[in-house]
Short mmCIF file of C-alpha atoms and ligand atoms in Angstrom, two decimals:
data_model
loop_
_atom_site.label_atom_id
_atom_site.label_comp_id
_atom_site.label_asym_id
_atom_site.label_seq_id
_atom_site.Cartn_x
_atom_site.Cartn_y
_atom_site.Cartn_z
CA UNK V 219 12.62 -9.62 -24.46
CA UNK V 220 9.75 -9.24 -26.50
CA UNK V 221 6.63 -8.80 -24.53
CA UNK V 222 7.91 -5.86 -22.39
CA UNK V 223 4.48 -4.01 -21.51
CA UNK V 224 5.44 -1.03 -21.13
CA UNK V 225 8.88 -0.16 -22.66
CA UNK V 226 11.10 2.81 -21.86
CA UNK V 227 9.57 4.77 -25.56
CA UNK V 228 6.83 5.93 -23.53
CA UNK V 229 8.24 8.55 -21.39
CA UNK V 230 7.37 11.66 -23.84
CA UNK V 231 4.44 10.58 -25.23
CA UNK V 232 0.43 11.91 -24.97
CA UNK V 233 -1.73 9.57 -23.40
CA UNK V 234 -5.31 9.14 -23.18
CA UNK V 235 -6.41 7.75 -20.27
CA UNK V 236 -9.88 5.56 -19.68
CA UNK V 237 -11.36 4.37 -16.81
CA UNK V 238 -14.01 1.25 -17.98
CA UNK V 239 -16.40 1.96 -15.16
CA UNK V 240 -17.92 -1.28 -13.59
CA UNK V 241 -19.93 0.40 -10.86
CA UNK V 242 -20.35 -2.24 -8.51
CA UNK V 243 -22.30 -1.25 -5.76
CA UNK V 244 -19.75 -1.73 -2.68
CA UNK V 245 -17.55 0.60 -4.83
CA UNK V 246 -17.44 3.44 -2.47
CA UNK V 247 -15.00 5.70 -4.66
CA UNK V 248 -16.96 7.69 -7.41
CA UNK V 249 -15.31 6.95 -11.17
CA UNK V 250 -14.64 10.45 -11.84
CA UNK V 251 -11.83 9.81 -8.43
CA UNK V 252 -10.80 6.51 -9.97
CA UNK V 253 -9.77 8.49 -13.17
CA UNK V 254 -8.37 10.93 -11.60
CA UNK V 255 -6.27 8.66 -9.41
CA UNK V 256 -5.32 6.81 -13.37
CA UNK V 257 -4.70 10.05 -14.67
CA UNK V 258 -2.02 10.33 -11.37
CA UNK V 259 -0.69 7.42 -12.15
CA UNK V 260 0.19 8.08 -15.74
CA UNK V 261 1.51 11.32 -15.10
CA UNK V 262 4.11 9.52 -12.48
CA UNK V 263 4.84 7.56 -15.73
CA UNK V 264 5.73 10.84 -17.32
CA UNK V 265 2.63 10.77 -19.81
CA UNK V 266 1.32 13.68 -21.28
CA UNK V 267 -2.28 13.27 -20.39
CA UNK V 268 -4.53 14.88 -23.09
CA UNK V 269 -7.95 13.44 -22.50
CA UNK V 270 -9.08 11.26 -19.81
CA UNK V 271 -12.54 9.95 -19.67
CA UNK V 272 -14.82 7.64 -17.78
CA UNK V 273 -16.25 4.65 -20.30
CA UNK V 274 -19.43 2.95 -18.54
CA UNK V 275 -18.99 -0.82 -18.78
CA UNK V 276 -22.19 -2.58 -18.61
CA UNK V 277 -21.61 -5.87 -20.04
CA UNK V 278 -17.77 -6.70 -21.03
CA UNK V 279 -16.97 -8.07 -24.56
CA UNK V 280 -14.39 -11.11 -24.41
CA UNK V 281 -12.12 -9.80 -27.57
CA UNK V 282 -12.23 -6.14 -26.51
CA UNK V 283 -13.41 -5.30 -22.76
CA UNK V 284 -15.19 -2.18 -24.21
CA UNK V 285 -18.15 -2.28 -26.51
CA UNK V 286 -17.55 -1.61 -30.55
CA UNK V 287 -19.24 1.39 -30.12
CA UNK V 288 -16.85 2.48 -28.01
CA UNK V 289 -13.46 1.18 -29.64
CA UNK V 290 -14.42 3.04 -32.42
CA UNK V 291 -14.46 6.45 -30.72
CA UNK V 292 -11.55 6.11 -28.97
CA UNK V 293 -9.91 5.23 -32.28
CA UNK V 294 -11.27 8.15 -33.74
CA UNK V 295 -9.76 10.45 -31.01
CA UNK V 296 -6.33 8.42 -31.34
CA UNK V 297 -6.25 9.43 -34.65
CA UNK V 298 -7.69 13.31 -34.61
CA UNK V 299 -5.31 13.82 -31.09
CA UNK V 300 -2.38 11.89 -32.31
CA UNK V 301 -2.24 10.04 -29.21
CA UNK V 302 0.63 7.10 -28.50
CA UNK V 303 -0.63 5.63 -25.73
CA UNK V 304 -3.82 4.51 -23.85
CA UNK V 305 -4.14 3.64 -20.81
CA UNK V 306 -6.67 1.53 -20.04
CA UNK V 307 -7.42 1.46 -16.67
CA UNK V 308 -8.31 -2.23 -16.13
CA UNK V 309 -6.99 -5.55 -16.22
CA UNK V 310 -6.75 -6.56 -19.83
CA UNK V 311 -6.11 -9.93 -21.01
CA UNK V 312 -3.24 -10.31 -23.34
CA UNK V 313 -5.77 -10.84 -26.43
CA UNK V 314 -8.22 -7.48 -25.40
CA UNK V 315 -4.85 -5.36 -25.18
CA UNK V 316 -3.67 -6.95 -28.81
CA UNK V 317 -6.79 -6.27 -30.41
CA UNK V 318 -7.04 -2.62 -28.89
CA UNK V 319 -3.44 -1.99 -30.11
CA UNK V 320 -4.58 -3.25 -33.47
CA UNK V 321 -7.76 -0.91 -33.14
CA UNK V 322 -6.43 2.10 -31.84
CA UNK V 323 -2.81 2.35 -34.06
CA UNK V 324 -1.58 3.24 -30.54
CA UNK V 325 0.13 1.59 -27.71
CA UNK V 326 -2.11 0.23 -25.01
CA UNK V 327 -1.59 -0.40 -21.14
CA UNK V 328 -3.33 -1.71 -18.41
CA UNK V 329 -3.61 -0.96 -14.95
CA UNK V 330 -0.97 -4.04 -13.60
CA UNK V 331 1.08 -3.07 -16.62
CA UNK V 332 1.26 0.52 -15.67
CA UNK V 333 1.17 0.28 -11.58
CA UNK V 334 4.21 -2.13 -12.52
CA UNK V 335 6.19 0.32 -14.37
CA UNK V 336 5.86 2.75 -11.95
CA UNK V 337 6.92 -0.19 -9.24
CA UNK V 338 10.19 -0.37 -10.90
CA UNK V 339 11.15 2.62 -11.63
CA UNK V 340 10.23 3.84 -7.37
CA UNK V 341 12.00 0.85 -6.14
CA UNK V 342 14.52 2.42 -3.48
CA UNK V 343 16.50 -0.61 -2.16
CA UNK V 344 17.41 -3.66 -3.80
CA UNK V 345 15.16 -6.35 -2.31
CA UNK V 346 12.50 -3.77 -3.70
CA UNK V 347 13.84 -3.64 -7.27
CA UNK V 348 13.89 -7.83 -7.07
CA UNK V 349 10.51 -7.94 -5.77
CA UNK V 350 8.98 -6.11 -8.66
CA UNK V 351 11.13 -7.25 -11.44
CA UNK V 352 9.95 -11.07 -10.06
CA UNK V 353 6.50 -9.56 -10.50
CA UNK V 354 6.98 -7.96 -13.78
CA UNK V 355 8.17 -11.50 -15.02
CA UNK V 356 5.38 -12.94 -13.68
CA UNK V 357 3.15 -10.25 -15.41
CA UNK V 358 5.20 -10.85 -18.89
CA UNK V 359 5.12 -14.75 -18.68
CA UNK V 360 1.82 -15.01 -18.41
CA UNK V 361 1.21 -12.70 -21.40
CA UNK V 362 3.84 -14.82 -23.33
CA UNK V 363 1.95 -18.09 -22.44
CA UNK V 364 -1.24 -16.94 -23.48
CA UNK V 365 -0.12 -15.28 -26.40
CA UNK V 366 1.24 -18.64 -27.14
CA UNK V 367 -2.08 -20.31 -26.64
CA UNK V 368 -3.43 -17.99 -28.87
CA UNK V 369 -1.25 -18.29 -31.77
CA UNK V 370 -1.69 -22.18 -31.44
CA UNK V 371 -5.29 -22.04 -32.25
CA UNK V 372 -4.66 -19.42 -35.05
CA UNK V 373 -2.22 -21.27 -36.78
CA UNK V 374 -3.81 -24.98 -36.00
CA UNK V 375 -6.59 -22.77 -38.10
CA UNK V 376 -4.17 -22.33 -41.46
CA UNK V 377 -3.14 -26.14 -40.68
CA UNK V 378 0.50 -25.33 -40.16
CA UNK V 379 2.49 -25.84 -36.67
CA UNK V 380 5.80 -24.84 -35.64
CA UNK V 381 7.57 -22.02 -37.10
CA UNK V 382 9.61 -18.96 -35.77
CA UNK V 383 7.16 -17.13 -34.17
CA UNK V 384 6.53 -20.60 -31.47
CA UNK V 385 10.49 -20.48 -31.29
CA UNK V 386 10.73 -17.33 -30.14
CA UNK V 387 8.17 -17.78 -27.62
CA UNK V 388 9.57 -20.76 -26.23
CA UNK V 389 13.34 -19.03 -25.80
CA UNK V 390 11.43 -16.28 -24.27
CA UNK V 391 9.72 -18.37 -22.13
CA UNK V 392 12.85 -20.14 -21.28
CA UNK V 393 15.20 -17.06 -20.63
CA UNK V 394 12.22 -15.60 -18.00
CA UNK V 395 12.42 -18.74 -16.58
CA UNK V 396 15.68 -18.59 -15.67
CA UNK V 397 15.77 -14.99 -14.94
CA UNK V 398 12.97 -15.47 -12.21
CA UNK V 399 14.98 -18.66 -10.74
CA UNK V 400 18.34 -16.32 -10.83
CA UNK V 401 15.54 -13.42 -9.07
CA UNK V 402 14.49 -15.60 -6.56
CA UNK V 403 18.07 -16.52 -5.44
CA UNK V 404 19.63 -13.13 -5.30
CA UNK V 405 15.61 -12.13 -3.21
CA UNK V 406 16.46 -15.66 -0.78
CA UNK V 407 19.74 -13.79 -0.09
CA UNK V 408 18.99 -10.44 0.33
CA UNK V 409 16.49 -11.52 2.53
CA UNK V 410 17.98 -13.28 4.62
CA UNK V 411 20.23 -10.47 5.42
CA UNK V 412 17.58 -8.21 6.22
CA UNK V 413 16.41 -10.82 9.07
CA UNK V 414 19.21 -10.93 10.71
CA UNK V 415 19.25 -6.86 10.51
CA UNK V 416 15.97 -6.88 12.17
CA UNK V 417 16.91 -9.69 14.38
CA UNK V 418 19.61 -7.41 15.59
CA UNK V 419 17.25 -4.61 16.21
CA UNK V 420 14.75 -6.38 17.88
CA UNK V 421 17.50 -6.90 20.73
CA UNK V 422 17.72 -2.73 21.26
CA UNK V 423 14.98 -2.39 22.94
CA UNK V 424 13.42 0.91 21.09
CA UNK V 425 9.76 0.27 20.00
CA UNK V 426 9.09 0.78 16.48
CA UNK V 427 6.87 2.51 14.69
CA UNK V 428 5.76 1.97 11.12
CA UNK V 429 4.13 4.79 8.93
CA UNK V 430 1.38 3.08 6.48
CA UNK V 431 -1.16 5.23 4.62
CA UNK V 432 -2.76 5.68 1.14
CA UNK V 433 -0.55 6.99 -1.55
CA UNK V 434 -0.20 10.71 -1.53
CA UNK V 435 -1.18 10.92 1.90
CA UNK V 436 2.28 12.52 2.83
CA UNK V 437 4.01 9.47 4.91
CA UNK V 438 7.51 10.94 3.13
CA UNK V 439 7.08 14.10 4.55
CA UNK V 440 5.56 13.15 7.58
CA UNK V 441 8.66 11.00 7.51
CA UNK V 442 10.84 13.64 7.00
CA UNK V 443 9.34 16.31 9.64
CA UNK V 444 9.58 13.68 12.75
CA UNK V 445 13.58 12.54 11.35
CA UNK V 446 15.14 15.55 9.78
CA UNK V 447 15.62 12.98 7.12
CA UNK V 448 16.15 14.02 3.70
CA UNK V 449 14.06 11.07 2.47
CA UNK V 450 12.56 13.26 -1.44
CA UNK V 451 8.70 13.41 -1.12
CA UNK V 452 7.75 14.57 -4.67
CA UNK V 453 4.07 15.10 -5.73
CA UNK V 454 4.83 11.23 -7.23
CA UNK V 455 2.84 8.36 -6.40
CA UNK V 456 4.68 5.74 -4.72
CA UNK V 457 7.77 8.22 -3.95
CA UNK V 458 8.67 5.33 -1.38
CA UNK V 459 8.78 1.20 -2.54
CA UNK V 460 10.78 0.70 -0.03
CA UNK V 461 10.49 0.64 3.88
CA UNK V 462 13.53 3.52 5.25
CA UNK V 463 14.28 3.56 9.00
CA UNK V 464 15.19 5.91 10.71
CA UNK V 465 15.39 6.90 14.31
CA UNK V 466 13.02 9.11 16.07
CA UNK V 467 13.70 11.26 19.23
CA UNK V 468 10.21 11.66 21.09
CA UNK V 469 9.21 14.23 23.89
CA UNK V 470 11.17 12.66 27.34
CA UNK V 471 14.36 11.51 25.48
CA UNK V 472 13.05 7.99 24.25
CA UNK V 473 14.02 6.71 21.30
CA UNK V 474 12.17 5.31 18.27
CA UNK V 475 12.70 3.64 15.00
CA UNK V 476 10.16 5.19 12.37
CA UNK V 477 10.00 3.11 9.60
CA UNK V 478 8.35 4.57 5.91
CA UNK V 479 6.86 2.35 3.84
CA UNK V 480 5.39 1.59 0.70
CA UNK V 481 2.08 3.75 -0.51
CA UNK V 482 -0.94 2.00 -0.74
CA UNK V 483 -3.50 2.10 -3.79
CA UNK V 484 -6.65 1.08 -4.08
CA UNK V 485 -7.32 -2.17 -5.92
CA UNK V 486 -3.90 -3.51 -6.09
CA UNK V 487 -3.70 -6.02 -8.87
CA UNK V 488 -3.29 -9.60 -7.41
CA UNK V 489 0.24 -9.99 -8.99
CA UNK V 490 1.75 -7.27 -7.10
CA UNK V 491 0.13 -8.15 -3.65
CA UNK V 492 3.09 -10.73 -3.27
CA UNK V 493 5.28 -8.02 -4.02
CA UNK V 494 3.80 -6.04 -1.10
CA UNK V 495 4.35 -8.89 1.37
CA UNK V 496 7.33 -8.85 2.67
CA UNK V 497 8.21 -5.25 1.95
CA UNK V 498 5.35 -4.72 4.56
CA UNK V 499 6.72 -7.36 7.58
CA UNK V 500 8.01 -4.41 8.68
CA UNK V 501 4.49 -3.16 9.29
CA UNK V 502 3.73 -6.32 10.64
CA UNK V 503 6.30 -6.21 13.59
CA UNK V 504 5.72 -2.58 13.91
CA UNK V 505 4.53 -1.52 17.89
CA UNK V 506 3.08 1.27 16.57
CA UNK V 507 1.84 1.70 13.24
CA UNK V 508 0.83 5.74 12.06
CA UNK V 509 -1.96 5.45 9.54
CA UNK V 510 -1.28 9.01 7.87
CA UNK V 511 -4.57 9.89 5.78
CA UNK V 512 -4.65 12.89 3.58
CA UNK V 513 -7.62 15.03 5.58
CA UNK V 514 -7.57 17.33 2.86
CA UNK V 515 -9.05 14.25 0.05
CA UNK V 516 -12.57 14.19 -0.65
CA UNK V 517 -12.23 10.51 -1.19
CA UNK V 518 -10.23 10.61 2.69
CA UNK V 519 -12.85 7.59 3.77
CA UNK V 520 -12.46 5.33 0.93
CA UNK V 521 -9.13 5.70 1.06
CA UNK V 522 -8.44 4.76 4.67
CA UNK V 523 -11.01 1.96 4.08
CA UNK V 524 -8.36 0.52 1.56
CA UNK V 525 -5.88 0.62 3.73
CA UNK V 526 -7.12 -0.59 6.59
CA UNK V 527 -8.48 -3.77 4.27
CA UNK V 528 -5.05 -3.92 2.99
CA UNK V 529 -3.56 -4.22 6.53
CA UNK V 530 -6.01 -6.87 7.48
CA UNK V 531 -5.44 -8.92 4.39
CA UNK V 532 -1.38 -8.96 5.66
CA UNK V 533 -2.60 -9.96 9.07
CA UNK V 534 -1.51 -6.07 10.82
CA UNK V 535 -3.50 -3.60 11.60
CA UNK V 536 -6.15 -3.00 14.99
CA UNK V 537 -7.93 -6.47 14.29
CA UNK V 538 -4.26 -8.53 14.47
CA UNK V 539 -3.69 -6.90 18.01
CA UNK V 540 -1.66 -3.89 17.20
CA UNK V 541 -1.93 0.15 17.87
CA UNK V 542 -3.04 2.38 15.59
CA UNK V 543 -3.14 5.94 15.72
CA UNK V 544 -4.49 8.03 13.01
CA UNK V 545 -2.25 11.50 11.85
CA UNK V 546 -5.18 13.16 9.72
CA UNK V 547 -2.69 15.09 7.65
CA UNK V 548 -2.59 17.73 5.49
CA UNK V 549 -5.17 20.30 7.74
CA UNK V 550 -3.48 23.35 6.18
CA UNK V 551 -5.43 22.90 3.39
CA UNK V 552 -8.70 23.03 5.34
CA UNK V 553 -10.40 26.18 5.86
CA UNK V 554 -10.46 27.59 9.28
CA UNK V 555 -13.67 26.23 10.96
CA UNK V 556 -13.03 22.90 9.54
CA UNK V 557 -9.47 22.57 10.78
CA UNK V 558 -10.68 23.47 13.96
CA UNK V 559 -13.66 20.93 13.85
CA UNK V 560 -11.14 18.22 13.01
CA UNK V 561 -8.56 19.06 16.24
CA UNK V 562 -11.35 18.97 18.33
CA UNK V 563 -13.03 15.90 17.05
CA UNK V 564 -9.29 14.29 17.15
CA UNK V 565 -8.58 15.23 20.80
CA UNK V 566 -11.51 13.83 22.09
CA UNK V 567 -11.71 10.75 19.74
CA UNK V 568 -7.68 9.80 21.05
CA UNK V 569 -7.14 7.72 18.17
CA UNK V 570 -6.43 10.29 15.79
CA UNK V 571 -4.20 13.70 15.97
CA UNK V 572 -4.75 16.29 13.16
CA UNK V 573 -1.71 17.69 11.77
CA UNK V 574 0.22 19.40 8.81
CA UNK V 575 3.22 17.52 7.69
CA UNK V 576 4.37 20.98 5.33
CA UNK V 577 3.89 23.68 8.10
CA UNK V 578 4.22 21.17 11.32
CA UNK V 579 1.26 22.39 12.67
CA UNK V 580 -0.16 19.49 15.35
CA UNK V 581 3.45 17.59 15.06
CA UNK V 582 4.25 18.08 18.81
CA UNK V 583 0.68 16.88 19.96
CA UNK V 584 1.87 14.15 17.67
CA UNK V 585 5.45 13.36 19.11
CA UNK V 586 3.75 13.34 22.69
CA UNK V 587 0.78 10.89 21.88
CA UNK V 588 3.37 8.69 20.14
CA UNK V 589 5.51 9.44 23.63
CA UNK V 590 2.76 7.65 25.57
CA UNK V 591 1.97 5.46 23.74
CA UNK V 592 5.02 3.65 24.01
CA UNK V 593 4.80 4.36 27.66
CA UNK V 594 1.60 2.67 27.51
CA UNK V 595 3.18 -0.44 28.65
CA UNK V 596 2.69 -3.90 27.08
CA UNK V 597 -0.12 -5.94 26.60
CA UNK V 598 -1.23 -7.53 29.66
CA UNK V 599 -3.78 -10.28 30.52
CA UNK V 600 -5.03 -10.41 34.07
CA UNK V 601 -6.83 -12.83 35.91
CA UNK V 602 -9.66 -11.26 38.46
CA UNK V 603 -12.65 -12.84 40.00
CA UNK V 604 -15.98 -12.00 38.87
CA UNK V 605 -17.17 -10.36 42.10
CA UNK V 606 -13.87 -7.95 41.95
CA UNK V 607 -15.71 -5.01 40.15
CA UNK V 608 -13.77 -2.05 41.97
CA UNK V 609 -10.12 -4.39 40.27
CA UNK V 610 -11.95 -3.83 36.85
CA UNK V 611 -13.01 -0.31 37.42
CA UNK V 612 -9.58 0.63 38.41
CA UNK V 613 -7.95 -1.14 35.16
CA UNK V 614 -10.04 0.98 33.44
CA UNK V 615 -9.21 3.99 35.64
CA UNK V 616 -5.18 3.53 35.35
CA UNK V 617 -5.01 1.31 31.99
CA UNK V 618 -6.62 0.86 28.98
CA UNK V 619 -8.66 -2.15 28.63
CA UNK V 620 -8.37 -4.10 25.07
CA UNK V 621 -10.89 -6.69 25.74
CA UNK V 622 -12.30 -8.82 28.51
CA UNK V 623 -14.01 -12.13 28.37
CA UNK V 624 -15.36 -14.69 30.97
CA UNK V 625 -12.58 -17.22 32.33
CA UNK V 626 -12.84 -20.38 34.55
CA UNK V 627 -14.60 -20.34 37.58
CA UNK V 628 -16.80 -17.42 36.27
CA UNK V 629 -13.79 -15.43 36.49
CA UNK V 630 -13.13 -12.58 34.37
CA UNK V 631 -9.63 -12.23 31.63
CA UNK V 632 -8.72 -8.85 31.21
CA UNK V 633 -6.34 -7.76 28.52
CA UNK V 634 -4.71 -4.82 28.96
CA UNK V 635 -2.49 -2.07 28.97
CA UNK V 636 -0.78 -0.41 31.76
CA UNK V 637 1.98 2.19 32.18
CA UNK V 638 4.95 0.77 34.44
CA UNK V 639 3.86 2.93 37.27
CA UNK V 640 0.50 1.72 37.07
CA UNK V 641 1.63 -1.76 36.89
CA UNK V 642 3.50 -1.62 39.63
CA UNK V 643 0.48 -0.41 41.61
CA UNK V 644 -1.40 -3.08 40.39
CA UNK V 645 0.43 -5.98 41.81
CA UNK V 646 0.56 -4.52 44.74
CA UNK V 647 -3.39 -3.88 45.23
CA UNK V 648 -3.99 -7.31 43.25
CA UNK V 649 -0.95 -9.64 44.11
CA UNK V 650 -2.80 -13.16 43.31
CA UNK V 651 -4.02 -11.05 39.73
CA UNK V 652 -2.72 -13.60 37.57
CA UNK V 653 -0.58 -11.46 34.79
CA UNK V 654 0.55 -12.49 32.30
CA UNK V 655 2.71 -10.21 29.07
CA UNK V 656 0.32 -11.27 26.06
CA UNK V 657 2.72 -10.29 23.30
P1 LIG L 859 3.68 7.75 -1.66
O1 LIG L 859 5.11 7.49 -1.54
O2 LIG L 859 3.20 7.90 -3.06
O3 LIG L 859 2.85 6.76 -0.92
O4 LIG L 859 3.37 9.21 -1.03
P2 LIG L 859 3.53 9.71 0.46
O5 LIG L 859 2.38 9.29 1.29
O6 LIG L 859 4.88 9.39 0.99
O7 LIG L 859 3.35 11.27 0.22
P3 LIG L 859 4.46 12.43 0.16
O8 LIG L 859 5.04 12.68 1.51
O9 LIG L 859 5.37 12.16 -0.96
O10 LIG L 859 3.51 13.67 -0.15
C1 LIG L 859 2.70 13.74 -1.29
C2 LIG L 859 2.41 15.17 -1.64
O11 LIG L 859 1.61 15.76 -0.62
C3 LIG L 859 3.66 16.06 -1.73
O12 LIG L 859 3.44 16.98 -2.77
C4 LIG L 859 3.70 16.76 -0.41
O13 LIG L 859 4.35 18.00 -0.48
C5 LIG L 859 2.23 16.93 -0.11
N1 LIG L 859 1.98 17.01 1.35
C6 LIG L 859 2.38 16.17 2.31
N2 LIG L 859 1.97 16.58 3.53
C7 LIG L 859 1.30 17.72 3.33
C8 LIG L 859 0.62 18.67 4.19
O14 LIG L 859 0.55 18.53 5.42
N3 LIG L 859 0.04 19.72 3.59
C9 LIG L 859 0.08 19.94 2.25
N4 LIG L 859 -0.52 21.02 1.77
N5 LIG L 859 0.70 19.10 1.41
C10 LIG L 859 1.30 18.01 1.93
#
């Protein structure tokens, strides 16, 4: 294959690593943290990173991105650093990234290139490895096809057609083609299989619960603490593609299936969103989903901002319905006073418990909110008459009320949820309540 972006070569070699800042103003994450989260990246890649710096992009230039002015600096640091690589941490077109290679005698990547190199070489199971290779293809065909465009104009320039280079594109273009059909198969398959797995455990009647958080946050070891599972966390992004299951024992004897999944990042080229998709059903389906956020992270906001736009894109998440409890992680890095501010502020907020994943500080206040909330009981949706406000107050008493809205008759709809004990009650003080399980 020819238009590999990234080929195997650049495991030893020094990078430099840019981030083209387009400071849009709904950009809550500083550069300098965009950089450094680049900088992350590359080093997952292996890079040596020798210089990484923040290049303000005011008004893009078609055959370049950057500004001359810029190209030629960097190409005066390629040469006086010896550097192999670049990463450019952007989307290039397949023109900008030739004509920077041509500028800066040095290989050049973008971000899809690189967050896809790092995609394949994390993937844990095999529908994971399809999934990105399928994207990879995707990423390299379109490069191909352009580059083909390209060269057609060039060459319809010198008045000559045809020619090896156009053959070689179109047997590329051909054998990807056929590789992605042959992809797709083997993904249909593999699929399909994991359905019926989940089928399976959707009859065992264990609620699940599905860890989702921004990359780094510590799901792995988080993972690891609540399973005794020797799943590696490494100081890697995206240590985990691929969504693991195990099962977790929680305070009372009830079992659990705790399912890892795939780190989130912010910005996630459009190519590799598909990728996501089904990796993340799991999520989806989850009765429980753990949003782990690393405390500790200055850019701890932004970051659970991403994910929880990334969760509503995929249709999961507290809009779509489902639970979501918070595990601010990583509190042994906090000093004193404000590891103490966060407990508190978690205890009385409820949606959040404040933990350490490394020294399992917090993990049993964890096990025994997750413990009732599974207790919690389904999602109900109850009937009552507008005049019965002590039936309301006491859902709101025994329960916990997820929304309410007018019904016929000026009647009220209650959705809600309620413990089998206090369900039981219920019917009995309310027998004509009209209940119904929403989900
Ligand atoms: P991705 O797979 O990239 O999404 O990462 P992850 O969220 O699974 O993170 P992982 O568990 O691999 O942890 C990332 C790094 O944070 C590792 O170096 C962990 O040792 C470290 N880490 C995780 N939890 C804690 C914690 O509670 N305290 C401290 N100090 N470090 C932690």
């Amino acid at each position: 294959m020819t238009a590999r972006s990234v080929d195997r070569s650049v495991t030893v070699q020094s990078a430099l690593v840019l981030h083209p800042d387009r400071s849009r103003r709904d950009d809550l994450r500083a550069a300098e943290a965009r950089l450094a989260e680049a900088v992350g990246l590359a080093e997952a890649l292996d890079l040596r990173v020798v210089q990484a710096l923040v290049a303000p992009l005011r008004a893009p230039v078609p055959a370049t991105l950057l500004g001359a002015g810029k190209v030629a600096e960097i190409a005066a640091l390629c040469a006086e650093l010896s550097l192999d690589v670049v990463v450019v941490d952007d989307a290039l077109s397949p023109v900008q990234q030739r004509n920077l290679e041509r500028a800066w005698q040095a290989k050049v990547i973008d971000r899809t290139g690189l967050i896809l190199e790092i995609f394949a070489r994390r993937a844990r199971t095999r529908e994971g490895r399809l999934q990105v290779e399928l994207a990879r293809l995707a990423y390299e065909a379109s490069r191909l096809v352009r580059t083909w465009t390209h060269l057609e104009r060039q060459r319809g320039g010198f008045g000559t057609m045809g020619g090896p280079g156009e053959t070689q594109i179109e047997t590329d273009r051909r054998l990807i083609a056929e590789r992605v059909a042959r992809l797709k198969r083997e993904l249909a398959e593999v699929r399909r299989t994991r359905t019926l797995a989940r089928r399976a455990r959707r009859r065992v009647p264990f609620p699940t619960i599905a860890l989702v958080g921004y990359t780094n946050a510590g799901k792995s070891t988080l993972f690891n603490r609540l399973t005794d599972a020797d799943v590696v966390a490494k100081d890697l992004l995206f240590a985990t593609l691929d969504p693991t299951m195990r099962r977790l024992k929680l305070p009372g004897g009830r079992p659990a299936i705790l399912s890892d999944t795939v780190g989130f990042i912010s910005s996630l080229p459009h190519e590799l969103v598909e990728a996501f998709r089904a990796t993340l059903d799991e999520v989806k389906e989850a009765d429980i989903i753990l949003h782990v956020r690393d405390i500790a992270s200055a850019e701890s906001e932004a970051e659970a901002a991403d994910v929880r736009a990334v969760l509503g894109e995929l249709g999961a998440g507290e809009e779509a319905g489902q639970r979501v409890l918070e595990v601010w992680n990583k509190i042994d890095l906090l000093p004193d006073d404000a590891r103490e501010f966060l407990a508190a502020r978690a205890r009385r907020d409820g949606g959040a418990v404040a933990v350490s994943a490394v020294t399992g500080e917090g993990i049993e206040r964890l096990t025994e909110r997750l413990a009732a909330l599974v207790d919690e009981g389904p999602l109900l949706t109850i009937a009552l008459s507008a005049s019965d406000g002590e039936g309301l107050a006491w859902l709101y008493r025994h329960g916990r009320v997820v929304s309410r809205e007018s019904g016929v008759d000026d009647g009220l709809v209650v959705t809600a949820r309620l413990e089998p004990a206090a369900l039981a009650k219920f019917e009995q003080l309310r027998p004509s309540a009209l209940l119904a399980a929403a989900e």
